[in-house]
Short mmCIF file of C-alpha atoms and ligand atoms in Angstrom, two decimals:
data_model
loop_
_atom_site.label_atom_id
_atom_site.label_comp_id
_atom_site.label_asym_id
_atom_site.label_seq_id
_atom_site.Cartn_x
_atom_site.Cartn_y
_atom_site.Cartn_z
CA UNK M 229 0.00 0.00 0.00
CA UNK M 230 1.39 3.48 -0.87
CA UNK M 231 1.52 5.98 1.97
CA UNK M 232 1.19 9.75 2.23
CA UNK M 233 1.69 12.29 4.99
CA UNK M 234 -0.50 15.34 4.46
CA UNK M 235 0.44 18.59 6.19
CA UNK M 236 -2.70 20.66 6.82
CA UNK M 237 -6.25 19.60 7.64
CA UNK M 238 -8.11 22.37 5.85
CA UNK M 239 -10.23 21.84 2.77
CA UNK M 240 -7.30 20.86 0.50
CA UNK M 241 -5.73 18.42 2.98
CA UNK M 242 -8.92 16.69 4.10
CA UNK M 243 -10.54 16.26 0.69
CA UNK M 244 -7.26 14.86 -0.68
CA UNK M 245 -6.94 12.57 2.37
CA UNK M 246 -10.41 11.14 1.86
CA UNK M 247 -9.95 10.53 -1.85
CA UNK M 248 -6.47 9.00 -1.49
CA UNK M 249 -7.74 6.74 1.28
CA UNK M 250 -10.63 5.69 -0.97
CA UNK M 251 -8.04 4.78 -3.61
CA UNK M 252 -6.21 2.55 -1.14
CA UNK M 253 -3.51 4.86 0.26
CA UNK M 254 -2.36 4.78 3.85
CA UNK M 255 -2.97 8.38 4.99
CA UNK M 256 -1.80 10.43 7.99
CA UNK M 257 -2.78 14.12 8.30
CA UNK M 258 -0.84 16.50 10.56
CA UNK M 259 -2.26 19.84 11.62
CA UNK M 260 -0.78 22.58 13.77
CA UNK M 261 -4.04 23.29 15.54
CA UNK M 262 -7.21 21.60 16.52
CA UNK M 263 -9.32 20.63 13.51
CA UNK M 264 -10.93 22.82 12.32
CA UNK M 265 -8.17 25.29 13.18
CA UNK M 266 -9.74 28.64 14.17
CA UNK M 267 -7.16 30.49 12.03
CA UNK M 268 -7.54 28.30 8.93
CA UNK M 269 -9.11 29.87 5.85
CA UNK M 270 -11.58 27.01 5.67
CA UNK M 271 -12.93 27.78 9.14
CA UNK M 272 -15.69 30.35 9.09
CA UNK M 273 -19.46 30.44 9.24
CA UNK M 274 -19.92 30.60 5.46
CA UNK M 275 -18.35 30.50 2.01
CA UNK M 276 -19.93 31.35 -1.33
CA UNK M 277 -20.60 28.43 -3.66
CA UNK M 278 -20.98 29.57 -7.27
CA UNK M 279 -20.32 28.50 -10.85
CA UNK M 280 -20.25 32.10 -12.12
CA UNK M 281 -16.70 32.71 -13.36
CA UNK M 282 -17.03 34.94 -16.41
CA UNK M 283 -16.30 32.92 -19.55
CA UNK M 284 -13.78 30.70 -17.79
CA UNK M 285 -14.68 27.17 -18.83
CA UNK M 286 -12.51 25.36 -16.26
CA UNK M 287 -13.82 27.10 -13.14
CA UNK M 288 -17.36 27.05 -14.53
CA UNK M 289 -17.20 23.30 -15.09
CA UNK M 290 -15.62 22.74 -11.69
CA UNK M 291 -18.35 24.89 -10.12
CA UNK M 292 -21.12 22.98 -11.91
CA UNK M 293 -19.75 19.64 -10.79
CA UNK M 294 -19.02 20.88 -7.28
CA UNK M 295 -22.64 21.97 -6.87
CA UNK M 296 -23.76 18.44 -7.77
CA UNK M 297 -21.25 17.28 -5.16
CA UNK M 298 -22.57 19.67 -2.51
CA UNK M 299 -26.09 18.32 -3.03
CA UNK M 300 -24.77 14.77 -2.68
CA UNK M 301 -22.89 15.71 0.52
CA UNK M 302 -26.05 17.25 1.99
CA UNK M 303 -27.89 13.99 1.28
CA UNK M 304 -25.07 11.78 2.60
CA UNK M 305 -24.61 13.81 5.78
CA UNK M 306 -28.34 14.10 6.41
CA UNK M 307 -27.70 17.78 7.19
CA UNK M 308 -27.96 20.78 4.97
CA UNK M 309 -24.52 22.38 5.18
CA UNK M 310 -24.81 23.71 1.62
CA UNK M 311 -27.72 26.13 1.24
CA UNK M 312 -28.84 26.61 -2.35
CA UNK M 313 -30.30 30.07 -1.83
CA UNK M 314 -29.04 31.50 -5.12
CA UNK M 315 -26.46 34.16 -5.97
CA UNK M 316 -27.50 37.72 -6.81
CA UNK M 317 -24.92 39.66 -8.82
CA UNK M 318 -25.65 43.34 -9.35
CA UNK M 319 -23.61 45.87 -11.29
CA UNK M 320 -23.23 49.62 -10.83
CA UNK M 321 -23.14 49.99 -14.59
CA UNK M 322 -25.20 48.50 -17.41
CA UNK M 323 -23.95 44.99 -18.19
CA UNK M 324 -21.53 45.11 -21.10
CA UNK M 325 -19.11 42.71 -22.81
CA UNK M 326 -15.92 42.33 -20.79
CA UNK M 327 -17.70 42.88 -17.47
CA UNK M 328 -17.81 40.02 -14.98
CA UNK M 329 -21.60 39.87 -14.72
CA UNK M 330 -22.17 40.13 -18.48
CA UNK M 331 -19.61 37.44 -19.31
CA UNK M 332 -20.79 35.05 -16.58
CA UNK M 333 -24.42 35.51 -17.55
CA UNK M 334 -23.78 34.98 -21.27
CA UNK M 335 -21.53 31.98 -20.71
CA UNK M 336 -23.83 30.22 -18.26
CA UNK M 337 -26.93 30.92 -20.36
CA UNK M 338 -25.18 29.36 -23.37
CA UNK M 339 -24.52 26.27 -21.22
CA UNK M 340 -28.24 25.97 -20.53
CA UNK M 341 -28.45 27.53 -17.06
CA UNK M 342 -31.61 29.49 -16.34
CA UNK M 343 -30.60 32.85 -14.93
CA UNK M 344 -33.01 35.57 -13.90
CA UNK M 345 -32.34 39.10 -15.14
CA UNK M 346 -32.60 41.82 -12.52
CA UNK M 347 -33.31 45.47 -13.23
CA UNK M 348 -33.27 48.24 -10.63
CA UNK M 349 -37.05 47.88 -10.56
CA UNK M 350 -36.79 44.14 -9.80
CA UNK M 351 -34.22 44.86 -7.13
CA UNK M 352 -36.47 47.42 -5.45
CA UNK M 353 -39.41 44.98 -5.47
CA UNK M 354 -37.75 41.60 -4.75
CA UNK M 355 -34.67 42.57 -2.72
CA UNK M 356 -35.67 45.61 -0.65
CA UNK M 357 -32.49 45.78 1.44
CA UNK M 358 -30.62 47.01 -1.65
CA UNK M 359 -30.27 50.61 -2.72
CA UNK M 360 -31.62 50.14 -6.24
CA UNK M 361 -30.51 53.64 -7.25
CA UNK M 362 -26.90 52.42 -7.39
CA UNK M 363 -27.42 49.11 -9.19
CA UNK M 364 -29.21 49.36 -12.56
CA UNK M 365 -28.65 45.80 -13.75
CA UNK M 366 -27.63 42.30 -12.78
CA UNK M 367 -28.89 38.75 -12.53
CA UNK M 368 -29.74 35.98 -10.08
CA UNK M 369 -28.31 32.50 -10.48
CA UNK M 370 -30.64 30.19 -8.53
CA UNK M 371 -28.12 27.33 -8.83
CA UNK M 372 -25.67 28.61 -6.21
CA UNK M 373 -25.55 29.42 -2.52
CA UNK M 374 -23.30 29.06 0.48
CA UNK M 375 -21.71 26.40 2.62
CA UNK M 376 -21.27 26.33 6.40
CA UNK M 377 -17.54 25.96 5.96
CA UNK M 378 -16.37 25.31 9.53
CA UNK M 379 -19.07 22.66 9.93
CA UNK M 380 -18.09 21.12 6.61
CA UNK M 381 -14.50 20.73 7.85
CA UNK M 382 -15.77 19.09 11.04
CA UNK M 383 -17.81 16.63 8.93
CA UNK M 384 -14.91 15.87 6.59
CA UNK M 385 -12.60 15.25 9.55
CA UNK M 386 -15.13 12.88 11.13
CA UNK M 387 -15.55 11.09 7.84
CA UNK M 388 -11.76 10.84 7.45
CA UNK M 389 -11.33 9.31 10.89
CA UNK M 390 -14.10 6.82 10.16
CA UNK M 391 -12.30 5.90 6.94
CA UNK M 392 -9.19 4.98 8.91
CA UNK M 393 -7.21 8.19 8.37
CA UNK M 394 -5.10 9.30 11.31
CA UNK M 395 -5.44 13.03 11.97
CA UNK M 396 -2.80 14.28 14.37
CA UNK M 397 -3.73 17.64 15.92
CA UNK M 398 -1.32 20.12 17.50
CA UNK M 399 1.49 18.79 15.29
CA UNK M 400 3.60 21.42 13.50
CA UNK M 401 5.60 20.76 10.40
CA UNK M 402 9.34 21.24 11.01
CA UNK M 403 11.18 20.04 7.90
CA UNK M 404 11.16 17.50 5.11
CA UNK M 405 13.06 14.24 5.48
CA UNK M 406 15.53 13.84 2.65
CA UNK M 407 16.50 10.29 1.74
CA UNK M 408 18.99 10.05 -1.15
CA UNK M 409 17.56 13.15 -2.86
CA UNK M 410 13.95 12.10 -2.36
CA UNK M 411 11.43 13.46 0.13
CA UNK M 412 10.59 10.56 2.45
CA UNK M 413 8.45 12.18 5.13
CA UNK M 414 8.42 15.08 7.58
CA UNK M 415 9.97 15.92 10.91
CA UNK M 416 7.68 17.85 13.23
CA UNK M 417 8.78 20.79 15.38
CA UNK M 418 8.72 18.46 18.39
CA UNK M 419 11.17 16.14 16.60
CA UNK M 420 8.65 13.40 15.70
CA UNK M 421 9.14 11.67 12.36
CA UNK M 422 6.40 10.68 9.92
CA UNK M 423 7.77 8.69 7.00
CA UNK M 424 5.78 8.03 3.82
CA UNK M 425 6.12 7.52 0.06
CA UNK M 426 4.73 11.01 -0.56
CA UNK M 427 4.38 14.24 1.36
CA UNK M 428 1.43 16.42 0.38
CA UNK M 429 1.84 20.00 1.57
CA UNK M 430 -1.62 21.51 2.07
CA UNK M 431 -0.90 24.15 4.68
CA UNK M 432 -2.94 26.91 3.03
CA UNK M 433 -1.55 30.43 3.42
CA UNK M 434 1.27 29.07 5.62
CA UNK M 435 2.68 26.94 2.77
CA UNK M 436 5.22 29.46 1.39
CA UNK M 437 6.46 30.19 4.92
CA UNK M 438 7.10 26.44 5.41
CA UNK M 439 8.61 25.89 1.94
CA UNK M 440 10.40 29.20 1.23
CA UNK M 441 11.28 28.36 -2.39
CA UNK M 442 7.59 28.91 -3.18
CA UNK M 443 7.67 32.54 -2.03
CA UNK M 444 8.16 33.92 -5.54
CA UNK M 445 4.87 32.40 -6.68
CA UNK M 446 2.61 32.52 -3.60
CA UNK M 447 2.14 34.51 -0.41
CA UNK M 448 -0.36 35.19 2.39
CA UNK M 449 -2.85 38.03 2.01
CA UNK M 450 -5.01 39.24 4.89
CA UNK M 451 -8.69 39.89 4.13
CA UNK M 452 -11.08 41.51 6.57
CA UNK M 453 -14.41 39.79 7.23
CA UNK M 454 -17.14 41.40 9.36
CA UNK M 455 -20.21 39.91 11.02
CA UNK M 456 -23.13 42.29 11.61
CA UNK M 457 -26.25 41.64 13.68
CA UNK M 458 -29.19 43.65 12.31
CA UNK M 459 -32.23 44.18 14.54
CA UNK M 460 -34.53 42.77 11.80
CA UNK M 461 -32.73 39.67 10.47
CA UNK M 462 -35.77 38.60 8.40
CA UNK M 463 -34.97 41.37 5.89
CA UNK M 464 -31.61 39.70 5.32
CA UNK M 465 -32.81 36.17 4.69
CA UNK M 466 -33.20 34.38 1.35
CA UNK M 467 -35.01 34.58 -1.02
CA UNK M 468 -35.06 38.39 -0.70
CA UNK M 469 -31.45 38.43 0.48
CA UNK M 470 -29.48 35.53 -1.04
CA UNK M 471 -25.68 35.46 -1.35
CA UNK M 472 -24.85 38.69 -3.14
CA UNK M 473 -22.09 40.43 -5.06
CA UNK M 474 -22.20 44.22 -5.36
CA UNK M 475 -20.34 45.00 -8.60
CA UNK M 476 -17.76 42.52 -7.38
CA UNK M 477 -15.39 42.68 -10.35
CA UNK M 478 -14.84 46.39 -9.69
CA UNK M 479 -15.38 46.67 -5.93
CA UNK M 480 -14.86 43.19 -4.44
CA UNK M 481 -17.88 43.47 -2.10
CA UNK M 482 -19.92 40.35 -1.41
CA UNK M 483 -21.83 38.76 1.44
CA UNK M 484 -24.34 36.30 2.75
CA UNK M 485 -27.90 35.99 3.98
CA UNK M 486 -28.43 36.07 7.73
CA UNK M 487 -27.56 32.86 9.54
CA UNK M 488 -30.06 31.19 11.85
CA UNK M 489 -28.74 33.39 14.66
CA UNK M 490 -29.24 36.49 12.51
CA UNK M 491 -25.59 37.21 11.63
CA UNK M 492 -24.94 38.87 8.26
CA UNK M 493 -21.39 38.35 6.99
CA UNK M 494 -19.82 40.95 4.69
CA UNK M 495 -16.41 40.65 3.01
CA UNK M 496 -14.31 41.96 0.18
CA UNK M 497 -12.68 39.81 -2.50
CA UNK M 498 -9.99 42.39 -3.23
CA UNK M 499 -6.21 42.78 -3.15
CA UNK M 500 -6.06 42.58 0.67
CA UNK M 501 -2.98 43.20 2.77
CA UNK M 502 0.19 41.12 2.43
CA UNK M 503 1.01 39.54 5.83
CA UNK M 504 3.30 37.05 7.59
CA UNK M 505 0.99 34.11 8.38
CA UNK M 506 2.82 33.43 11.63
CA UNK M 507 2.26 36.93 13.05
CA UNK M 508 -0.85 37.80 15.11
CA UNK M 509 -3.89 38.75 13.03
CA UNK M 510 -4.81 42.39 13.43
CA UNK M 511 -7.91 43.89 11.81
CA UNK M 512 -6.92 47.44 10.74
CA UNK M 513 -8.58 50.11 12.86
CA UNK M 514 -10.02 51.85 9.80
CA UNK M 515 -11.74 48.73 8.51
CA UNK M 516 -15.09 49.16 10.27
CA UNK M 517 -15.66 52.62 8.84
CA UNK M 518 -14.58 51.37 5.42
CA UNK M 519 -17.20 48.60 5.59
CA UNK M 520 -19.89 50.92 6.92
CA UNK M 521 -19.25 53.42 4.13
CA UNK M 522 -19.93 50.66 1.61
CA UNK M 523 -23.03 49.52 3.52
CA UNK M 524 -24.44 53.05 3.73
CA UNK M 525 -24.41 53.20 -0.07
CA UNK M 526 -25.62 49.68 -0.86
CA UNK M 527 -27.67 48.39 2.12
CA UNK M 528 -28.46 51.60 4.02
CA UNK M 529 -30.29 49.92 6.94
CA UNK M 530 -27.52 47.37 7.49
CA UNK M 531 -25.02 50.21 7.99
CA UNK M 532 -26.58 50.78 11.42
CA UNK M 533 -26.32 47.12 12.56
CA UNK M 534 -24.01 46.16 15.44
CA UNK M 535 -20.68 44.70 14.53
CA UNK M 536 -20.45 41.44 16.48
CA UNK M 537 -17.21 39.98 15.09
CA UNK M 538 -14.41 40.79 12.73
CA UNK M 539 -11.57 38.65 11.51
CA UNK M 540 -8.50 38.84 9.32
CA UNK M 541 -8.65 35.70 7.21
CA UNK M 542 -5.71 34.67 5.01
CA UNK M 543 -5.80 33.92 1.31
CA UNK M 544 -2.91 31.82 0.04
CA UNK M 545 -2.52 33.97 -3.06
CA UNK M 546 -0.63 32.92 -6.17
CA UNK M 547 0.66 35.46 -8.69
CA UNK M 548 -2.06 34.53 -11.19
CA UNK M 549 -4.97 33.69 -8.90
CA UNK M 550 -4.97 29.98 -9.76
CA UNK M 551 -4.40 27.16 -7.28
CA UNK M 552 -1.04 25.37 -7.09
CA UNK M 553 -1.45 21.59 -7.29
CA UNK M 554 1.53 19.65 -8.58
CA UNK M 555 4.62 17.57 -7.86
CA UNK M 556 7.55 19.76 -6.87
CA UNK M 557 10.01 19.30 -9.75
CA UNK M 558 13.02 19.99 -7.50
CA UNK M 559 11.88 17.75 -4.62
CA UNK M 560 10.78 14.29 -5.80
CA UNK M 561 8.25 12.79 -3.42
CA UNK M 562 6.77 16.19 -2.51
CA UNK M 563 3.40 17.37 -3.86
CA UNK M 564 1.98 20.84 -3.23
CA UNK M 565 -1.77 21.46 -2.90
CA UNK M 566 -2.08 25.11 -1.90
CA UNK M 567 -2.35 28.59 -3.41
CA UNK M 568 -6.12 28.72 -2.90
CA UNK M 569 -6.14 32.42 -3.93
CA UNK M 570 -9.24 33.06 -1.88
CA UNK M 571 -11.74 31.15 -3.98
CA UNK M 572 -11.29 27.39 -3.51
CA UNK M 573 -13.77 26.43 -0.82
CA UNK M 574 -16.70 26.07 -3.23
CA UNK M 575 -14.79 23.36 -5.10
CA UNK M 576 -14.40 21.08 -2.06
CA UNK M 577 -16.47 18.23 -3.54
CA UNK M 578 -14.24 18.05 -6.65
CA UNK M 579 -10.91 19.10 -5.14
CA UNK M 580 -9.98 15.76 -3.54
CA UNK M 581 -10.33 13.94 -6.86
CA UNK M 582 -8.25 16.57 -8.64
CA UNK M 583 -5.45 16.45 -6.06
CA UNK M 584 -5.46 12.64 -5.92
CA UNK M 585 -5.21 12.44 -9.75
CA UNK M 586 -2.19 14.76 -9.61
CA UNK M 587 -0.56 12.72 -6.80
CA UNK M 588 -1.11 9.54 -8.83
CA UNK M 589 -0.03 11.11 -12.16
CA UNK M 590 -3.46 10.31 -13.59
CA UNK M 591 -4.90 12.46 -16.38
CA UNK M 592 -7.27 15.16 -15.16
CA UNK M 593 -8.94 17.67 -17.49
CA UNK M 594 -8.48 20.56 -15.04
CA UNK M 595 -5.02 19.84 -13.63
CA UNK M 596 -3.10 21.79 -16.28
CA UNK M 597 -4.51 25.07 -14.93
CA UNK M 598 -2.93 24.39 -11.52
CA UNK M 599 0.37 22.87 -12.66
CA UNK M 600 3.84 24.20 -11.77
CA UNK M 601 4.48 27.39 -13.73
CA UNK M 602 6.80 30.34 -14.05
CA UNK M 603 5.75 33.57 -12.33
CA UNK M 604 4.30 36.27 -14.53
CA UNK M 605 2.47 39.53 -13.95
CA UNK M 606 -0.81 38.06 -15.16
CA UNK M 607 -3.81 38.02 -12.86
CA UNK M 608 -6.30 35.33 -13.72
CA UNK M 609 -9.17 34.68 -11.36
CA UNK M 610 -12.46 36.35 -12.28
CA UNK M 611 -14.35 38.62 -9.88
CA UNK M 612 -11.29 39.63 -7.88
CA UNK M 613 -11.33 43.40 -7.53
CA UNK M 614 -7.97 44.76 -8.54
CA UNK M 615 -9.11 48.23 -9.51
CA UNK M 616 -6.62 50.99 -8.81
CA UNK M 617 -9.02 53.05 -6.76
CA UNK M 618 -9.88 50.07 -4.60
CA UNK M 619 -6.20 49.28 -4.05
CA UNK M 620 -5.58 52.83 -2.87
CA UNK M 621 -8.51 52.60 -0.47
CA UNK M 622 -7.19 49.34 0.91
CA UNK M 623 -3.75 50.82 1.49
CA UNK M 624 -5.44 53.46 3.58
CA UNK M 625 -7.27 50.68 5.40
CA UNK M 626 -4.05 48.94 6.33
CA UNK M 627 -2.63 52.02 8.06
C1 FAD I 137 -11.95 35.90 4.07
C2 FAD I 137 -12.05 34.71 3.20
C3 FAD I 137 -13.21 34.49 2.50
C4 FAD I 137 -13.30 33.43 1.62
N1 FAD I 137 -14.48 33.24 0.96
C5 FAD I 137 -14.60 32.21 0.10
C6 FAD I 137 -15.82 31.98 -0.55
O1 FAD I 137 -16.80 32.69 -0.29
N2 FAD I 137 -15.90 30.94 -1.42
C7 FAD I 137 -14.84 30.15 -1.69
O2 FAD I 137 -14.95 29.26 -2.54
N3 FAD I 137 -13.65 30.33 -1.06
C8 FAD I 137 -13.51 31.33 -0.18
N4 FAD I 137 -12.34 31.54 0.49
C9 FAD I 137 -11.21 30.68 0.18
C10 FAD I 137 -11.24 29.39 0.96
O3 FAD I 137 -11.50 29.64 2.31
C11 FAD I 137 -9.88 28.73 0.79
O4 FAD I 137 -9.68 28.58 -0.61
C12 FAD I 137 -9.77 27.37 1.44
O5 FAD I 137 -10.35 27.37 2.70
C13 FAD I 137 -8.29 27.03 1.54
O6 FAD I 137 -8.16 25.77 2.16
P1 FAD I 137 -6.72 25.24 2.55
O7 FAD I 137 -6.92 23.83 2.96
O8 FAD I 137 -5.76 25.52 1.45
O9 FAD I 137 -6.22 26.16 3.75
P2 FAD I 137 -6.66 26.23 5.29
O10 FAD I 137 -8.10 26.00 5.44
O11 FAD I 137 -6.10 27.49 5.83
O12 FAD I 137 -5.94 25.00 5.95
C14 FAD I 137 -4.54 24.95 6.14
C15 FAD I 137 -4.27 24.09 7.35
O13 FAD I 137 -2.84 23.96 7.47
C16 FAD I 137 -2.52 23.94 8.83
N5 FAD I 137 -1.14 24.32 9.05
C17 FAD I 137 -0.57 25.54 8.88
N6 FAD I 137 0.72 25.52 9.23
C18 FAD I 137 0.98 24.26 9.63
C19 FAD I 137 2.14 23.62 10.13
N7 FAD I 137 3.30 24.29 10.30
N8 FAD I 137 2.09 22.31 10.46
C20 FAD I 137 0.91 21.62 10.33
N9 FAD I 137 -0.23 22.19 9.87
C21 FAD I 137 -0.19 23.49 9.52
C22 FAD I 137 -3.47 24.96 9.46
O14 FAD I 137 -3.62 24.73 10.84
C23 FAD I 137 -4.75 24.71 8.66
O15 FAD I 137 -5.64 23.83 9.33
C24 FAD I 137 -12.21 32.57 1.41
C25 FAD I 137 -11.03 32.77 2.14
C26 FAD I 137 -10.95 33.81 3.04
C27 FAD I 137 -9.68 34.01 3.82
#
């Protein structure tokens, strides 16, 4: 039986562990924290699940198949951790070719998805929390929603243990074991040794800090997330308030319907703040006002809600916004599965299969996108706000 040590029990590590175990591998997973780790990117109350990726066929296909997978997981777990409430994407300008909403809408419609056009009038009538004056056009994709991400990780970890996978908590990666020029396992910071045929590094935003030769292609980026508690949570529940994106390609703003306890999460899929993943997480003092300024324009009533939690969550960004899933050409025996670039959670149901195919050198129609590559200045992932004016605002935020 082949064996693998996986470093990191987030979404990448656990989905790969489950799939490799299913294929007959002997699997051990090490994680620095408890699982789910409170600081892991995968651990939060919610993550957007969507197939809307402009005209990008790979992410669209992955999203379509992942949504099938989320429905199957709901059925298998007997719990609805994926909520198919829909995804409402509004634009501050009329939809036009080249824009994220226009391209996603056209591409998905051509693939047979039934999207619902939204005018300012529709917004005013069907989604009253929005300031319709600012958003003339957009659409709703009913085949989308959000996942209770922290709970999903708990379920995957339970499933992994039941499948015979050992998950070792509180175990920090120290270094790779080199055996005649081949990676043969890891040594932990406490000096423990875990030997295996393969090491899969899935330590999220920490990965480039643990394997410094990756620092020219990936790094950790801090992203502020805020949880608000409005006095009237019903206004912020689906269907009138599904997962939303407020001109996301230009502004980065997106968020979620109220949870059962009435929490509305708001975040920004933007450039963020480059950070050292091992340093304490500090939410910039100016962030709350920055969020409230956005809310005052887009959801005026929500701007008055109490802020009940805020968090700096780390993206493991790559230079081009695509994940990094491949054998390390300079370190035989080592496979990297990281570089989530802030948009991988939705793909959890298809990620394990993709990573396992790469580990086993099996053909996979999507793997080329995530293969080892030379750095370039290109930015790839759709709906990531990189606009100059936003970047300037974020620099102010980080002060
Ligand atoms: C603010 C925010 C919002 C997001 N929103 C969305 C969204 O709406 N939709 C979406 O699809 N995606 C979203 N994402 C992205 C998604 O969360 C990530 O793509 C995904 O969770 C990454 O999983 P991971 O397994 O790579 O990393 P993580 O979940 O961070 O897991 C890495 C694990 O490695 C462990 N580790 C670290 N160092 C060590 C060490 N030295 N030794 C052992 N273990 C170690 C950590 O403890 C951790 O458990 C968001 C991310 C953030 C930060």
